[in-house]
Structures are given as structure tokens and as C-alpha cells.
Short mmCIF file of C-alpha atoms (C1' of nucleotides) in Angstrom, two decimals:
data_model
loop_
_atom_site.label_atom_id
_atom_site.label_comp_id
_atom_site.label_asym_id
_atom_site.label_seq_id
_atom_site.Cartn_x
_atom_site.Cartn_y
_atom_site.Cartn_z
CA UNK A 1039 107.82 128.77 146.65
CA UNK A 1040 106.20 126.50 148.60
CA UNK A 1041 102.62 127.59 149.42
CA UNK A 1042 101.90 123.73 150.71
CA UNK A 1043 99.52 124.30 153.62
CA UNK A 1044 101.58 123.99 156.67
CA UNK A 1045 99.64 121.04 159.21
CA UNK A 1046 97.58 123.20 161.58
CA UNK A 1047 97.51 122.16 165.11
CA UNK A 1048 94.33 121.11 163.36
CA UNK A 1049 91.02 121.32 165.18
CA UNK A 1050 89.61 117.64 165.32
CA UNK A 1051 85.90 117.08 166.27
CA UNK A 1052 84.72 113.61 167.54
CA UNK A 1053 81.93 112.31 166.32
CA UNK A 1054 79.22 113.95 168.75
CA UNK A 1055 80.88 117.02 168.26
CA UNK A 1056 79.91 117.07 165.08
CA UNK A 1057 76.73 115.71 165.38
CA UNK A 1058 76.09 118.12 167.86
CA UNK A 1059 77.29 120.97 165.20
CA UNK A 1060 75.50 119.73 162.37
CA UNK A 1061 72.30 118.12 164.50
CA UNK A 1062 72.44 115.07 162.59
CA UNK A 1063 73.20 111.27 164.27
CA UNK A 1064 76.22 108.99 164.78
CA UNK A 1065 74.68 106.72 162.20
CA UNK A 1066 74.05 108.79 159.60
CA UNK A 1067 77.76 110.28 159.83
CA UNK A 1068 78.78 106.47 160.10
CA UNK A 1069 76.95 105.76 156.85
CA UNK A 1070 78.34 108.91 154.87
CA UNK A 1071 81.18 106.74 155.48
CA UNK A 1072 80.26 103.72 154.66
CA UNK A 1073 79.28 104.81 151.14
CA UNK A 1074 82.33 106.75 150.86
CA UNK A 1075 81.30 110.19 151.34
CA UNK A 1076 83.86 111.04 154.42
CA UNK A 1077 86.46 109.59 155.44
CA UNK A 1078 87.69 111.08 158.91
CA UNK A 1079 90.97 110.25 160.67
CA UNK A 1080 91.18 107.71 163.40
CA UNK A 1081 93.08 107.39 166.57
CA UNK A 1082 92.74 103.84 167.48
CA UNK A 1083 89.64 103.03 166.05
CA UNK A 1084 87.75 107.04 167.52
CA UNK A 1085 87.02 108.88 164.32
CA UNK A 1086 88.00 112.35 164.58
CA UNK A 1087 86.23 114.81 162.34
CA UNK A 1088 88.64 117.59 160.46
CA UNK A 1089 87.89 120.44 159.21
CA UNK A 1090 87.82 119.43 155.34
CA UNK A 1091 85.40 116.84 156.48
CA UNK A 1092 82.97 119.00 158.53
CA UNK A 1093 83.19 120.80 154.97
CA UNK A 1094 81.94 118.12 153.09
CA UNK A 1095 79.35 117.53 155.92
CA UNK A 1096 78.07 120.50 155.48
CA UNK A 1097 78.00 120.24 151.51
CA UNK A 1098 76.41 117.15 151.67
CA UNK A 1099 73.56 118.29 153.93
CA UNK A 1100 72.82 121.40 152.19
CA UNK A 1101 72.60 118.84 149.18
CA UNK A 1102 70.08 116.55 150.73
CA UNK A 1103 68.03 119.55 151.85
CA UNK A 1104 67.75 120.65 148.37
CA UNK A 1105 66.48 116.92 147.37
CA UNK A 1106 69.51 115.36 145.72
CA UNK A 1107 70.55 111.76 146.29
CA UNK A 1108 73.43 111.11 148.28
CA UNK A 1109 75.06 109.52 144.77
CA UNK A 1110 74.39 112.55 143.25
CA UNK A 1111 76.53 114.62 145.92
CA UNK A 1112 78.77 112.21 145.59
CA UNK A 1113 79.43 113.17 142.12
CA UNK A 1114 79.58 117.12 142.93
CA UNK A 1115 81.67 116.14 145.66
CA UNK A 1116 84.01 114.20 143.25
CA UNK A 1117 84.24 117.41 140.89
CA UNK A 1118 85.95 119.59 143.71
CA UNK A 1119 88.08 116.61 144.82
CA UNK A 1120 89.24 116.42 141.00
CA UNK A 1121 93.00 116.86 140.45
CA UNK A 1122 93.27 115.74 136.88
CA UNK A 1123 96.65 115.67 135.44
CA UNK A 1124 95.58 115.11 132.12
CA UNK A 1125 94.01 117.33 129.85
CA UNK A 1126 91.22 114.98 128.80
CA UNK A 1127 90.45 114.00 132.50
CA UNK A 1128 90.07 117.62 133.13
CA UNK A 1129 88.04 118.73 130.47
CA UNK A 1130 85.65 115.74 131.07
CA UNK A 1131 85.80 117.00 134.60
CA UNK A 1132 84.87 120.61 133.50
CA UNK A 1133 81.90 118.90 131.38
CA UNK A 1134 80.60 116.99 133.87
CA UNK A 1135 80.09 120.54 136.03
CA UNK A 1136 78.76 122.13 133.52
CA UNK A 1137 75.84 119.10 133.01
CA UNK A 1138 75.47 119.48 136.52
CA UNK A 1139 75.10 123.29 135.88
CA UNK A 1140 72.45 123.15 132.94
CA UNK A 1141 70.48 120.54 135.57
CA UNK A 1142 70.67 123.57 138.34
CA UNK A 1143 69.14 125.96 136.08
CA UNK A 1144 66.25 123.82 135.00
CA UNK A 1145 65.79 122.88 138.69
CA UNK A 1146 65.27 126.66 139.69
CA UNK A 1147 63.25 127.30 136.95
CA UNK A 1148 61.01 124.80 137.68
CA UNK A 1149 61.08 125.36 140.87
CA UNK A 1150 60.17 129.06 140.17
CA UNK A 1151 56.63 127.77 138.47
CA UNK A 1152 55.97 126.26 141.26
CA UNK A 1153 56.55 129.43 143.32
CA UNK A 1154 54.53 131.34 141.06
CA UNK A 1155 51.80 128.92 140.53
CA UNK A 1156 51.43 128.82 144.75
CA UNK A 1157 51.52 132.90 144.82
CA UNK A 1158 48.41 133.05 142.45
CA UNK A 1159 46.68 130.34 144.24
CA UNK A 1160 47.37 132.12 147.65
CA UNK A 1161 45.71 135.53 145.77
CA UNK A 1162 42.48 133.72 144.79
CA UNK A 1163 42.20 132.31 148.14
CA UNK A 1164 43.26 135.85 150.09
CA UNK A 1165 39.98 137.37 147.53
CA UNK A 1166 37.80 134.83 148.79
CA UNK A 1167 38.85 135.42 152.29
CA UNK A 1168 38.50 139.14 152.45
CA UNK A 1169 34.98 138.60 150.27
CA UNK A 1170 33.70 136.43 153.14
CA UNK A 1171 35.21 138.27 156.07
CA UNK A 1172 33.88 141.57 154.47
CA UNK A 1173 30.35 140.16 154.57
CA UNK A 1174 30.43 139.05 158.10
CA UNK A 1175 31.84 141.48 159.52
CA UNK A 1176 30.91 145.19 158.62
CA UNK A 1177 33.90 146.08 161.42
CA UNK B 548 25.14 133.79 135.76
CA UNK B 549 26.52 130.35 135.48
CA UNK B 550 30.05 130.01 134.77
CA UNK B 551 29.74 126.02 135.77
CA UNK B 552 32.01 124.07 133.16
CA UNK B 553 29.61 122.13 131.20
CA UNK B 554 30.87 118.96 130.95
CA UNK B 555 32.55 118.08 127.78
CA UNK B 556 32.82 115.35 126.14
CA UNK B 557 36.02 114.77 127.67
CA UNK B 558 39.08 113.09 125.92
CA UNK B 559 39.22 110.13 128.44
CA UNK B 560 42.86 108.43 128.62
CA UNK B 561 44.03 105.31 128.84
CA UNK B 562 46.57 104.33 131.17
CA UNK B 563 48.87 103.02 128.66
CA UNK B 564 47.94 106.99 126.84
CA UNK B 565 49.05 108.42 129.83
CA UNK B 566 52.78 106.09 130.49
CA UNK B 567 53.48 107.27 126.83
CA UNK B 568 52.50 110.98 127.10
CA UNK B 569 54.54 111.36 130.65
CA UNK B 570 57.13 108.44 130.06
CA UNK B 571 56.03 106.47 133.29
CA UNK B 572 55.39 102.77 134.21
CA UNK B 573 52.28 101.94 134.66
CA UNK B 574 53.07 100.69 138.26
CA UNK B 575 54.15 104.30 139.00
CA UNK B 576 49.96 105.54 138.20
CA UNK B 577 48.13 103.05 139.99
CA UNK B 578 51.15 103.67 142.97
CA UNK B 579 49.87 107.37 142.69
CA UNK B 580 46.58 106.39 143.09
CA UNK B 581 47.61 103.97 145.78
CA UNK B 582 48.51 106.89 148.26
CA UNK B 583 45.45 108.75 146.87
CA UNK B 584 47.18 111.35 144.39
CA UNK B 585 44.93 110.71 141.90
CA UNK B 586 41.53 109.05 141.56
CA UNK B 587 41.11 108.71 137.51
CA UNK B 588 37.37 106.90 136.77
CA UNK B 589 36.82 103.29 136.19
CA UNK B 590 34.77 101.88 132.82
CA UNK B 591 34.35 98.17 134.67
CA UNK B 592 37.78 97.36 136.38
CA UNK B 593 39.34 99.44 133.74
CA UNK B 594 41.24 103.21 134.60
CA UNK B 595 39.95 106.14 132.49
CA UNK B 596 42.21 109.48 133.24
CA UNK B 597 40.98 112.87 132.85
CA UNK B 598 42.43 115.74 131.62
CA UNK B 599 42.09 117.10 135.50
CA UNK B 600 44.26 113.79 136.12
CA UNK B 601 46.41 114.30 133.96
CA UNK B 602 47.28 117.82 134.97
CA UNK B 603 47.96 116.54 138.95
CA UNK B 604 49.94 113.74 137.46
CA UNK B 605 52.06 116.67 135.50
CA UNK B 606 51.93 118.41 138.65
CA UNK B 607 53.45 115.44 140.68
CA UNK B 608 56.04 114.63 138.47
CA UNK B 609 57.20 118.33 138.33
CA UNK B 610 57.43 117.97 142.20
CA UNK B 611 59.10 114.96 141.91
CA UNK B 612 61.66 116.05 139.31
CA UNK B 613 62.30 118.55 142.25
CA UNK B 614 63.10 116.42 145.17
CA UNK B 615 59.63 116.63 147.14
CA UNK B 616 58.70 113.04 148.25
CA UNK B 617 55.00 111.99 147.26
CA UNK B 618 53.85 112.90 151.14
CA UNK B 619 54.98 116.54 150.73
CA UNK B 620 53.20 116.67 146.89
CA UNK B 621 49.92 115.21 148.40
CA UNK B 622 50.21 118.31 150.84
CA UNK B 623 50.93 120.92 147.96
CA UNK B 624 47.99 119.27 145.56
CA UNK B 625 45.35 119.61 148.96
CA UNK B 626 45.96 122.97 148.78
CA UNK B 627 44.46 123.53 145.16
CA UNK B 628 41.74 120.97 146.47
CA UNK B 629 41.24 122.52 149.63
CA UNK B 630 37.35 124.39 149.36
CA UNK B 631 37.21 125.51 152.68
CA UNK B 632 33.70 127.11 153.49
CA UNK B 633 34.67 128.06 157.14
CA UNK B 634 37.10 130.92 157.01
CA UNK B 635 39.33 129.65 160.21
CA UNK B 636 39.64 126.45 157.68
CA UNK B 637 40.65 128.83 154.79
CA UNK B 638 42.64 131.30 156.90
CA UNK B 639 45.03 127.93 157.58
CA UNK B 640 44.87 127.03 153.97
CA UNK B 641 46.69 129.88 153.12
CA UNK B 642 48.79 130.03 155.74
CA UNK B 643 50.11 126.37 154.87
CA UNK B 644 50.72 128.25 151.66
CA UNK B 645 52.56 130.95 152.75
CA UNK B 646 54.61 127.69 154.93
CA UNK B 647 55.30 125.91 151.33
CA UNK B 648 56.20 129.13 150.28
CA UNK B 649 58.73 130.02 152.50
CA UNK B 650 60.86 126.71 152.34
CA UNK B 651 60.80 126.75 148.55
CA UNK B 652 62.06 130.55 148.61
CA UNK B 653 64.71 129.23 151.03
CA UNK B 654 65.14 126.29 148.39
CA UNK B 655 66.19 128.81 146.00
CA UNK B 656 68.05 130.92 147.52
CA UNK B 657 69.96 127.48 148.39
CA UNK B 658 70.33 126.05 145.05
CA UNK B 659 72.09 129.27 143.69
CA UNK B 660 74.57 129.03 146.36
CA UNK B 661 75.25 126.02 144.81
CA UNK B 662 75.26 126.86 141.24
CA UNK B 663 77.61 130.07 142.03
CA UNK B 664 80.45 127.14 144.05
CA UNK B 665 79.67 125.36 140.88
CA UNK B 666 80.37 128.16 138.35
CA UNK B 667 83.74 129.54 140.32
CA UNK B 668 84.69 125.43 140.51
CA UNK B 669 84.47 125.43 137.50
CA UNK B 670 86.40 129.12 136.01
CA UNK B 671 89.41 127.75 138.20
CA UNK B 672 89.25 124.69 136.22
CA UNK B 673 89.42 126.25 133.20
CA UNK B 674 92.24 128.51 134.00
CA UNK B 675 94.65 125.69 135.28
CA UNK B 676 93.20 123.87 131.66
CA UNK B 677 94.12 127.24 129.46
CA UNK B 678 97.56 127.45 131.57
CA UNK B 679 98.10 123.50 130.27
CA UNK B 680 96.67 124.02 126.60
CA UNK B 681 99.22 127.06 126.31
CA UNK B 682 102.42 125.50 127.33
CA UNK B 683 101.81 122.47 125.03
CA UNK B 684 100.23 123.32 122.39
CA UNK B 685 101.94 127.14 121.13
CA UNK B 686 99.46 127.79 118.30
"C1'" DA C 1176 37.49 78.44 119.91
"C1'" DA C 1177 42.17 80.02 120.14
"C1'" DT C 1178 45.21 83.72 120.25
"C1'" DC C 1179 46.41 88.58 121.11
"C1'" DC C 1180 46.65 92.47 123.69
"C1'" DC C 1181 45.64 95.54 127.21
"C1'" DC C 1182 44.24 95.74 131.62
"C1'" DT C 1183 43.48 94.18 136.38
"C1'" DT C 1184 44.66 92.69 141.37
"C1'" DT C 1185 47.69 90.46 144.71
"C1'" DA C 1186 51.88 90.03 146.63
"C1'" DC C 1187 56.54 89.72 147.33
"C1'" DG C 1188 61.18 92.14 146.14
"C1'" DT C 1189 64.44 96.02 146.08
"C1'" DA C 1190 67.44 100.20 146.56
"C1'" DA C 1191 68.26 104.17 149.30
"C1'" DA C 1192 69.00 106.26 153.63
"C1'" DC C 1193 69.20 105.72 157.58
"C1'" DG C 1194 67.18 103.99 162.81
"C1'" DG C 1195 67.99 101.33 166.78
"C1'" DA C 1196 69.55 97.71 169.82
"C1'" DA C 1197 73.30 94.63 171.28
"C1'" DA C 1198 77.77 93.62 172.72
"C1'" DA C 1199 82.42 94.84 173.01
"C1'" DT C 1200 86.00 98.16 173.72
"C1'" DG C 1201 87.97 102.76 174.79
"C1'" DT C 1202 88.49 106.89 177.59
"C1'" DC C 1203 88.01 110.09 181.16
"C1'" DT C 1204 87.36 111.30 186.02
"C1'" DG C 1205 87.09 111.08 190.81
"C1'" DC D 378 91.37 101.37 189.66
"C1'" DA D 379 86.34 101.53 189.49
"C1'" DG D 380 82.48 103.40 187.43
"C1'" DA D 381 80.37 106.21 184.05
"C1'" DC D 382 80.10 107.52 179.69
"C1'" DA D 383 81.59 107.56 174.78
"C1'" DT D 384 82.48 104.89 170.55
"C1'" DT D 385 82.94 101.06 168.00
"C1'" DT D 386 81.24 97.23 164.94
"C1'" DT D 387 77.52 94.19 163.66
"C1'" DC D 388 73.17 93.41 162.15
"C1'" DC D 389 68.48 93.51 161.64
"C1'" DG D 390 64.39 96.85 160.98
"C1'" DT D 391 61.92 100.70 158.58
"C1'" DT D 392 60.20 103.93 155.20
"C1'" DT D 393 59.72 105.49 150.49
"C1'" DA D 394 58.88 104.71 145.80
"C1'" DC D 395 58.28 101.94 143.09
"C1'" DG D 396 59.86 96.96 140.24
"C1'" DT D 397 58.48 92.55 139.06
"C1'" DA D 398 56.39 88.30 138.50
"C1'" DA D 399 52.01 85.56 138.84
"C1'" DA D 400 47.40 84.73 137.58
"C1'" DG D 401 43.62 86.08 135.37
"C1'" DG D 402 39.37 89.21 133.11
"C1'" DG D 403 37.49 90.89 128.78
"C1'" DG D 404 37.25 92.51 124.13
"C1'" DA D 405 38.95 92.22 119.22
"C1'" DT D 406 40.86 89.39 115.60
"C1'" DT D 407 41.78 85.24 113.08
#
DNA sequence: AATCCCCTTTACGTAAACGGAAAATGTCTG
DNA sequence: CAGACATTTTCCGTTTACGTAAAGGGGATT
């Protein structure tokens, strides 16, 4: 049984490629890099882009939109590339996700205050609005 | 009818009350105040925080704990501020509200994608750890 | 008066996350 | 093969959000 994944005539990006896919500079894919986020091929010293690492770019970007630190993606990012062997390795691998988990939930619920707490303010405002607009103008 | 809050004799904090009660340096307040989050009142040279200080300075941690820099909370706190009397002034008001609103929905909608990668991660983990536990351990 | 303790301002330092320019090298295209 | 354009490394600059002395004011206590 060998369900290794056979090498795909792979599709490799360069690196404007994918800054043109992901609108996001040279430098800052150069300094995912650095800090050990991706690590593309090379052919001669060109970095070319495959498609596990446009994955990962796109992980990481959706993470930084959302406000987490690029250490902090590093550590989700460490919890898919996980392979323990070991039982303990995995099951502290399995913890870590689920503190990572409890964190998500408190983030949405917070984040759900906030929601709420700008949906009343927008009412009171919208009542004051309508009060002074109904005033002024009779239609 | 007056419904104007008579002013109480308000509990006035200290800013060494206020690092305990929110677990913050006392760098952190006056940098709030800095970039004009907060204005608490002065007794001499001396800061006295009210509770209306207080609850911004809950507020801006809260935003904080959820990845907004300081420029985007200064935004969200003008809105509570804002007392427009022109209604052009208060019809944008609310529509940087509705703004806000929008890219936190999206925020949401974002962080449960994540959560849901997270939570099927982490079931495939636990299935390779349940096939381990089994073949080692026959109890 | 000396010693605490809390508070203040001023000012330089730092970590994170890139930006941007320089200079060298690589690659494609006519 | 020349010229244009793409990429590379190197390195210093910038912004954000504070940290961290340094130096001192002003009461309360001893």
C-alpha cells in the first residue's frame, strides 16, 4: 500500500508570483523566512514558492488579519507540522491545540461584546438621528 | 426633567489602584494617556482616575486582548465620544460604526474557520493517538 | 531632619514586523 | 551577446507599544 504522494510536476511560484497572489511584498515573504515560517525551494539561489508553502502563506495571513503575532502562528503552524512518534509528544501536541482552542473561544466571545456593545450604540445614535431628521424635515 | 448625573462623590483612583485592579504597569496608563486614550484628573502633578476612566481603560484592554492596535481603539472609543449636533456629522458616526462593524463580523466569521481546522487537527490526532494507545496497551 | 514610599517627568532602549535602498548576480528576450 | 528586468543579500530605517533607568517632588512616619 503505498499511498506516498507521488511528486507532482509540482506547480512552483516565484516570489512575485506569489506576492502578486497573496498582495503582500518580497520582504515580508523574505522575512516569513527569516524567522522560520517558510521555507521555499531554491534553484540556484531563486526561491520558488510550492504549493504547501503558498498554504502556509495563506494560514499565516489569515492569522495576522485576525491579530495574532507571527510567534503565535508559528506555534499553530507547528501543531499541523507535528508528526510525533511518541505518545507523550503527541498528547502534549493534542494539549497544546486544545489551549489554543479554549483561547479561540474566549477571543470570539469577547469579540462578540464588542459586537453587541457597537450594535446598541449604533441604535441610540440611529434614535437620535431619526428624532432630529423628523423635526427638520416634516417630508 | 433633569436626568443630569449629579455628581457623586466619586471613588477617585490611584494609579497604582488602577495597575492592581487591571494588572498593568504603570508605564502602560500614562502611555494611554500619552496618545490621548484617557485623560484621568490631576490633584497637583498627581493622576486621579475615574470610574469613566476606568471603564475606557477596561474597554482598551478588551480591544487589545483582541488584536486591535491602540490607533484602531482610539477610533472605536471616538465613537462613544462622538456628540455630533450636525446630523451629516452623526450620519458618518454611524456609518463608521456600521464600517467597525462589518470587519469585526468578518473577524468572526474568520476566527471560526480557524477554530473548526483546529478542532478536525485535532480529532485526527486523537485517532492516530487511540490507534497507538490500543496496540500497546490491551486493557 | 532623615527615611520611606508613591508619584512625577524626561529620555533613551527594545522587540516585532516589516520598509526601502544599494549593490551584486541571475535570467529572459530580441 | 546586450540590455532589461527579476532576485538576491545586506543593512539601516520606521512604527508600535511599551520597558527601563535617572532624577527628583511631596507627604507621612520615625
Amino acid at each position: 500500500m503505498s499511498s506516498q504522494s507521488i511528486p507532482q510536476p509540482e506547480e512552483l511560484f516565484t516570489i512575485t508570483g506569489v506576492t502578486a497572489e497573496f498582495d503582500v511584498t518580497a520582504r515580508t515573504l523574505r522575512h516569513y523566512e527569516e524567522i522560520g515560517l517558510i521555507s521555499p525551494l531554491r534553484r540556484g539561489s531563486q526561491r520558488l514558492y510550492t504549493a504547501r508553502d503558498r498554504v502556509r502563506i495563506r494560514l499565516i495571513l489569515r492569522g495576522r488579519r485576525l491579530g495574532f503575532a507571527l510567534g503565535e502562528i508559528h506555534e499553530m503552524l507547528d501543531l499541523y507540522d507535528a508528526d510525533p512518534t511518541e505518545v507523550t509528544q503527541l498528547r502534549e501536541v493534542i494539549q497544546r491545540g486544545d489551549d489554543k482552542l479554549q483561547e479561540l473561544y474566549t477571543q470570539v466571545a469577547e469579540l462578540q461584546e464588542v459586537i453587541t456593545e457597537l450594535v446598541e450604540l449604533r441604535a441610540r445614535m440611529k434614535i437620535r438621528l431619526d428624532a432630529i431628521t423628523a423635526e427638520g424635515e416634516p417630508l
